[in-house]
Tab-separated table of C-alpha atoms and ligand atoms in Angstrom:
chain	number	residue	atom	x	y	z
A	1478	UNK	CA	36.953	-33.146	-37.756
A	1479	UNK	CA	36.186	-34.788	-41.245
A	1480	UNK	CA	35.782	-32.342	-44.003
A	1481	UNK	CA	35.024	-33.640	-47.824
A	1482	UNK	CA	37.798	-31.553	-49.525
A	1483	UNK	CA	41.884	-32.392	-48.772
A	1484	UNK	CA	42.464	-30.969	-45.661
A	1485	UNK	CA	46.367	-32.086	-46.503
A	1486	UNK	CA	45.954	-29.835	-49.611
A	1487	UNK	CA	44.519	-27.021	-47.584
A	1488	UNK	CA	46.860	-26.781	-44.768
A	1489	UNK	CA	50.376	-28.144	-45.849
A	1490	UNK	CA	52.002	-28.280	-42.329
A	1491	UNK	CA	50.688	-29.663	-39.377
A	1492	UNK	CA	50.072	-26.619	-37.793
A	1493	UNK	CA	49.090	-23.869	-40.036
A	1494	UNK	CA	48.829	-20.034	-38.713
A	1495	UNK	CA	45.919	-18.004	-40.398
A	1496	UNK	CA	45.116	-14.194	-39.879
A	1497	UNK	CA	43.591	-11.551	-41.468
A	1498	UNK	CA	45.476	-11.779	-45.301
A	1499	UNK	CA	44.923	-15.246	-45.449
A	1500	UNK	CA	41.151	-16.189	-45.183
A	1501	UNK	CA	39.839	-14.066	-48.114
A	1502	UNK	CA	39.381	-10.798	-49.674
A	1503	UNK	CA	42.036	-8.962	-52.493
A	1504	UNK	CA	44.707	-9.400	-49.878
A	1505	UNK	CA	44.834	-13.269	-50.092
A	1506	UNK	CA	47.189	-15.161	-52.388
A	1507	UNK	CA	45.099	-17.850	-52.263
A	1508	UNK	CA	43.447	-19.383	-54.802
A	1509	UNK	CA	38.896	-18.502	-54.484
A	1510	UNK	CA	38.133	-22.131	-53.949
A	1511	UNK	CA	40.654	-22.800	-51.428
A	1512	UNK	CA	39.954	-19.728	-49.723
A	1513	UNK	CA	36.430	-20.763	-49.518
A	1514	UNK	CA	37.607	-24.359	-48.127
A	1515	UNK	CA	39.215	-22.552	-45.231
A	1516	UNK	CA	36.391	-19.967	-44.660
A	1517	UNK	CA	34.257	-23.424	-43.994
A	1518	UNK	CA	36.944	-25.227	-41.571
A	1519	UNK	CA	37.339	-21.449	-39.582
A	1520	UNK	CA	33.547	-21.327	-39.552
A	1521	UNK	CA	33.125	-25.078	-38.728
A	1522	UNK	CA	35.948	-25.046	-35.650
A	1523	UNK	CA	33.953	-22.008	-34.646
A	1524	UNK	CA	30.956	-22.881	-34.057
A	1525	UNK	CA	31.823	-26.317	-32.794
A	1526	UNK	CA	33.861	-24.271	-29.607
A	1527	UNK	CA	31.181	-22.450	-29.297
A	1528	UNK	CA	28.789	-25.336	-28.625
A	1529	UNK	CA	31.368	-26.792	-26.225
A	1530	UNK	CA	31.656	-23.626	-24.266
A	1531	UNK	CA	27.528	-23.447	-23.968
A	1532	UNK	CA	27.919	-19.792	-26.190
A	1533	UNK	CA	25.057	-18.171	-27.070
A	1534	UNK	CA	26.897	-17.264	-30.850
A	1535	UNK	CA	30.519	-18.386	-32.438
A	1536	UNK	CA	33.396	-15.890	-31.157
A	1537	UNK	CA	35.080	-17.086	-34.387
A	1538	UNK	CA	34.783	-17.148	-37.551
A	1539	UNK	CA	36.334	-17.013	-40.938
A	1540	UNK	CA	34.284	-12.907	-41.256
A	1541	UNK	CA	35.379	-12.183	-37.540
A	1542	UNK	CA	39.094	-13.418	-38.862
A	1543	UNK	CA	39.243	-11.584	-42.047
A	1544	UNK	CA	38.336	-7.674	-39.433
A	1545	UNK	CA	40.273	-8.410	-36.326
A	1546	UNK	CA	44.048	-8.793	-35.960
A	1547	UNK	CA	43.737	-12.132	-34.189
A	1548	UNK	CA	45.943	-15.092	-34.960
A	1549	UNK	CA	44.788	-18.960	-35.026
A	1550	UNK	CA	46.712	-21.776	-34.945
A	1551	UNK	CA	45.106	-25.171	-36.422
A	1552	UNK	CA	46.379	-28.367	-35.925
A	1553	UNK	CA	45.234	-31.023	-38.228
A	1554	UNK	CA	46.530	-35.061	-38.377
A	1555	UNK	CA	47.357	-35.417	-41.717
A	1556	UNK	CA	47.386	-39.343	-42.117
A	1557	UNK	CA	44.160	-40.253	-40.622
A	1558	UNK	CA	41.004	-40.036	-43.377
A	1559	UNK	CA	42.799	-42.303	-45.842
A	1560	UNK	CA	45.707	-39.835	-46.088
A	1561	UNK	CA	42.985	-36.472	-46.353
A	1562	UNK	CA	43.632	-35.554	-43.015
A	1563	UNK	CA	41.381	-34.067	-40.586
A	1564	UNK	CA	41.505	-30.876	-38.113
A	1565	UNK	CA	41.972	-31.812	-34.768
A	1566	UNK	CA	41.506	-27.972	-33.055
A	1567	UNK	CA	42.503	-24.480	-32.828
A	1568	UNK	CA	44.073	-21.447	-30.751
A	1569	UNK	CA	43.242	-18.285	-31.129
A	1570	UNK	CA	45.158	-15.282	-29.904
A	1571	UNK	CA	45.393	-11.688	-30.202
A	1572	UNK	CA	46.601	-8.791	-28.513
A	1573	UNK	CA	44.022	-6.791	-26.333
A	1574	UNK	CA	44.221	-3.130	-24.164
A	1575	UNK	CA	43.151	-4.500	-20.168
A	1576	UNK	CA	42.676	-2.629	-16.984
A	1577	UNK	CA	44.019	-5.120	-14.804
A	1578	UNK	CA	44.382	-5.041	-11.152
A	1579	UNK	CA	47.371	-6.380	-9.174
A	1580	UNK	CA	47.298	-7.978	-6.172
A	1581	UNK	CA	47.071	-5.632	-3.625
A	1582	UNK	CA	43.678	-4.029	-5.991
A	1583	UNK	CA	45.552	-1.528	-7.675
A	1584	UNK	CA	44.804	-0.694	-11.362
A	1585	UNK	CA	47.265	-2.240	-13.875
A	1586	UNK	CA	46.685	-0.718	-17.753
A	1587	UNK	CA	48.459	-3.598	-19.957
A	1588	UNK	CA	48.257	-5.219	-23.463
A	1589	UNK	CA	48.824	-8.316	-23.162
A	1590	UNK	CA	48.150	-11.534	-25.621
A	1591	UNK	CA	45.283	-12.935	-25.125
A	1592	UNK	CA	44.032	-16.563	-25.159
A	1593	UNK	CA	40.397	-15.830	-26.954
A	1594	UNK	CA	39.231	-18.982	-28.193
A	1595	UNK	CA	40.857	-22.675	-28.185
A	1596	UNK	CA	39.124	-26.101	-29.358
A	1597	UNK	CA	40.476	-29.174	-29.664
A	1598	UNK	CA	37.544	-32.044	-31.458
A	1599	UNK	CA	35.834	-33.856	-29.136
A	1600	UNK	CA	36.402	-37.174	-29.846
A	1601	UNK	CA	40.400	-36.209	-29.490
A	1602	UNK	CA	40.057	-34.305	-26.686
A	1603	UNK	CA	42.911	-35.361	-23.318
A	1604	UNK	CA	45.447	-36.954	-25.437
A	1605	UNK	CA	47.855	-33.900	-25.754
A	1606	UNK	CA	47.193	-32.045	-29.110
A	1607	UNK	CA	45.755	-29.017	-27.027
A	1608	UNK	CA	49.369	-28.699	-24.994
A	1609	UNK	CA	50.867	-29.931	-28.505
A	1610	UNK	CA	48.864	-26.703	-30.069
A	1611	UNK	CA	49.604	-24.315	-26.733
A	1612	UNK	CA	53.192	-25.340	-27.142
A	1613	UNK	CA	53.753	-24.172	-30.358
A	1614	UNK	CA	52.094	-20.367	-30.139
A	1615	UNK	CA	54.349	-20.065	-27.378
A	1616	UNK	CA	57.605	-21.005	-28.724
A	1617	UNK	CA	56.271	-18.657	-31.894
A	1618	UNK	CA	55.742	-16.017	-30.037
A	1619	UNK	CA	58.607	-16.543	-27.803
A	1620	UNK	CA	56.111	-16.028	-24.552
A	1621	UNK	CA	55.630	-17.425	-20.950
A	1622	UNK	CA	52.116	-18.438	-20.466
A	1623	UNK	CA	52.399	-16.147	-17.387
A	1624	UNK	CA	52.753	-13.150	-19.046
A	1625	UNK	CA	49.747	-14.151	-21.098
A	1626	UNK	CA	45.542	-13.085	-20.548
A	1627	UNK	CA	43.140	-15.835	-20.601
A	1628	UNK	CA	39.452	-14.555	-21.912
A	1629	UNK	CA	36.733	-16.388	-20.312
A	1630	UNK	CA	38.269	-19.388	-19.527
A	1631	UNK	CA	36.575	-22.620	-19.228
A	1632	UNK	CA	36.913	-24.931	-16.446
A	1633	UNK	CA	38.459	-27.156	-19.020
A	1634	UNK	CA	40.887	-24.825	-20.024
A	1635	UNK	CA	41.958	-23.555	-16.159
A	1636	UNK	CA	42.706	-27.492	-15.406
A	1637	UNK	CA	44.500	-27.440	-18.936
A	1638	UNK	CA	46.515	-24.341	-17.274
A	1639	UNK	CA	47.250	-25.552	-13.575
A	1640	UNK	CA	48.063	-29.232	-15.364
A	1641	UNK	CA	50.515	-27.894	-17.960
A	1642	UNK	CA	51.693	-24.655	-17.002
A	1643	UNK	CA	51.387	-25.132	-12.731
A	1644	UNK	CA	49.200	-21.785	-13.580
A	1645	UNK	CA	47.226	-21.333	-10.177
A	1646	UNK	CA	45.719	-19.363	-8.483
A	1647	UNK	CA	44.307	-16.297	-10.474
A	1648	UNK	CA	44.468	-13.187	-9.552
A	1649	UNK	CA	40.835	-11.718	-9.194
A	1650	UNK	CA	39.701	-9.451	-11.960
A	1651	UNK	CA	36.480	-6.824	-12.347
A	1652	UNK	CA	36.642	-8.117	-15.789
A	1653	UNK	CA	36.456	-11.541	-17.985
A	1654	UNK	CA	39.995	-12.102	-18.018
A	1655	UNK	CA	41.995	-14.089	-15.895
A	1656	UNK	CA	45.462	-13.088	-15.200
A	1657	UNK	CA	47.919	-15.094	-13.055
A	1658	UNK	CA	50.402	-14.215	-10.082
A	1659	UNK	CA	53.451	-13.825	-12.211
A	1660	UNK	CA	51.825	-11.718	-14.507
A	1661	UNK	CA	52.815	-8.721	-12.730
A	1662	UNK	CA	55.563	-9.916	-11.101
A	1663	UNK	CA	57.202	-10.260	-14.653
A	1664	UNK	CA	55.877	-6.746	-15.933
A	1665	UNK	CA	57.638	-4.491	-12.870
A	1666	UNK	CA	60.383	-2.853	-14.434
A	1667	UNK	CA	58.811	-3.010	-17.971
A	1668	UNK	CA	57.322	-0.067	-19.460
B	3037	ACO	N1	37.558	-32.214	-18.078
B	3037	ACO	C1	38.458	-31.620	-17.276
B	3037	ACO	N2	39.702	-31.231	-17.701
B	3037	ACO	C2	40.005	-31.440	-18.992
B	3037	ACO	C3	39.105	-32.039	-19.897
B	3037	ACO	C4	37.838	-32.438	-19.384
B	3037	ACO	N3	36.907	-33.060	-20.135
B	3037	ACO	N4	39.677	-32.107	-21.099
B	3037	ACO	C5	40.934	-31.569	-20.981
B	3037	ACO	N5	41.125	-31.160	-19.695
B	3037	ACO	C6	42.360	-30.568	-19.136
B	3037	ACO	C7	42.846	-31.443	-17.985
B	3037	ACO	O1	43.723	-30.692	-17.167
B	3037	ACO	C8	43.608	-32.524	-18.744
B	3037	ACO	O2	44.499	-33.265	-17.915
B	3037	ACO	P1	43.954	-34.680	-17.262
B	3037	ACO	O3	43.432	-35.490	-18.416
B	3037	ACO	O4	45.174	-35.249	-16.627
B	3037	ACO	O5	42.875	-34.283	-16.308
B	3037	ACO	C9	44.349	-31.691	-19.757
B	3037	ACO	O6	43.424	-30.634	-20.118
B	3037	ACO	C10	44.703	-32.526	-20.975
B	3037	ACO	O7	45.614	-31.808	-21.770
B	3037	ACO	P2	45.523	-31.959	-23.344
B	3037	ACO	O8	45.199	-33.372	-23.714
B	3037	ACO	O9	46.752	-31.340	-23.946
B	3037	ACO	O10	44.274	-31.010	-23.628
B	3037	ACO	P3	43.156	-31.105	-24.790
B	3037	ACO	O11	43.768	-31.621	-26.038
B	3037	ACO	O12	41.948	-31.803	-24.261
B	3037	ACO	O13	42.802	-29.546	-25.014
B	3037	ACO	C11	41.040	-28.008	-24.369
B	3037	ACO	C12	42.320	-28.758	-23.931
B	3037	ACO	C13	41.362	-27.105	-25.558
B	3037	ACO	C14	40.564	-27.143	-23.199
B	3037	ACO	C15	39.979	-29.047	-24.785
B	3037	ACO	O14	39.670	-29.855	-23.683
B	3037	ACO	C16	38.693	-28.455	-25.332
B	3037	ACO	O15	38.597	-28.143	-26.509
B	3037	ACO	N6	37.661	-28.273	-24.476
B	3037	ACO	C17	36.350	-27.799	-24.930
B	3037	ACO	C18	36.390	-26.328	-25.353
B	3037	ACO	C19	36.965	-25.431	-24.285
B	3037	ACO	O16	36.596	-25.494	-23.125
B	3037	ACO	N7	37.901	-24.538	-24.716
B	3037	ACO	C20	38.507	-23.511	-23.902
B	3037	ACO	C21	37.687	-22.278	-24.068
B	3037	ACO	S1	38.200	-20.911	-23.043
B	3037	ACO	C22	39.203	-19.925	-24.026
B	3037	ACO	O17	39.468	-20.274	-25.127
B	3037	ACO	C23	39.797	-18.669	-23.475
């Protein structure tokens, strides 16, 4: 994804993790213009997963980033647009309160981290940046993808989980969220 500012400029590192502080508003140490620059890529990414996933309306955006206590995780390739770099996707996670249920139907209250939205640009889409993206939130957060929530997941993304993470079959859910076998497996014992 081509933008006409530096993307390079923008986002130093190759992947770059934005929240709340960073996007805008008094509590950003960003300069106005650059914070506007990455208001437009958050707002761009957004609505381009959004069109992928057949949504009705954008589940993120730089205004949904800058009220919720979500983190994303952007990956751009910083050689390719004569050395201006592009954004080749996102992750976006955040913590959530579920009631679950287990296997044998029982009620499960947890708060797990939560896969909410993840893109990666169509044209660049099957040649590893999303597990190169998925990769790196874990070993940030220091997670199993087991232990993780998965909201609304697209068909893409569930062959992206049994491919990657041998993450298969779900455990059924009244809710949007998928949850896998180990899930609660790995919480008995835990408070
Ligand atoms: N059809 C079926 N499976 C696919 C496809 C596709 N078009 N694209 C990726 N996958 C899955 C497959 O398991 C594939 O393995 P295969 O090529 O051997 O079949 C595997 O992902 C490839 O892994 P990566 O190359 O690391 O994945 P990629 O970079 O394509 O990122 C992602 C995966 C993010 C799901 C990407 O395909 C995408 O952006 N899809 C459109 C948006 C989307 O569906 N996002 C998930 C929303 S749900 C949520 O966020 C909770």
């Amino acid at each position: 994804m081509e933008f006409s500012f530096d993307i390079n400029q923008l986002f130093p590192e190759r992947v770059s993790i934005l929240d709340q502080t960073i996007v805008s508003g008094p509590k950003s140490a960003l300069r106005p213009d650059l914070q506007a620059h990455i208001a437009t890529v958050i707002d761009e990414l957004g609505r381009a997963s959004a069109k992928a996933q057949q949504l009705p309306a954008a589940i993120t955006s730089a205004s949904k980033l800058q009220t919720q206590r979500h983190q994303l995780y952007l990956l751009k390739d910083g050689e390719s647009n004569r050395g201006r770099g592009v954004v080749v996707g996102f992750l976006k996670v955040g913590y959530k309160k579920l009631f679950l249920l287990d296997r044998q139907g029982e009620h499960v209250e947890a708060e797990p981290l939560c896969v909410l939205d993840f893109y990666i640009a169509e044209n660049m889409q099957r040649h590893g940046y999303g597990l190169e993206l998925f990769d790196f939130m874990l070993q940030h957060k220091n997670l199993e993808p087991v232990l993780m929530a998965y909201d609304r997941p697209s068909p893409k993304f569930l062959s992206f989980l049994a491919k990657h993470y041998c993450l298969t079959p779900s455990v059924p859910q009244a809710n949007n969220f998928v949850v896998y076998e180990g899930f609660f497996r790995n919480r008995s014992g835990s408070p």
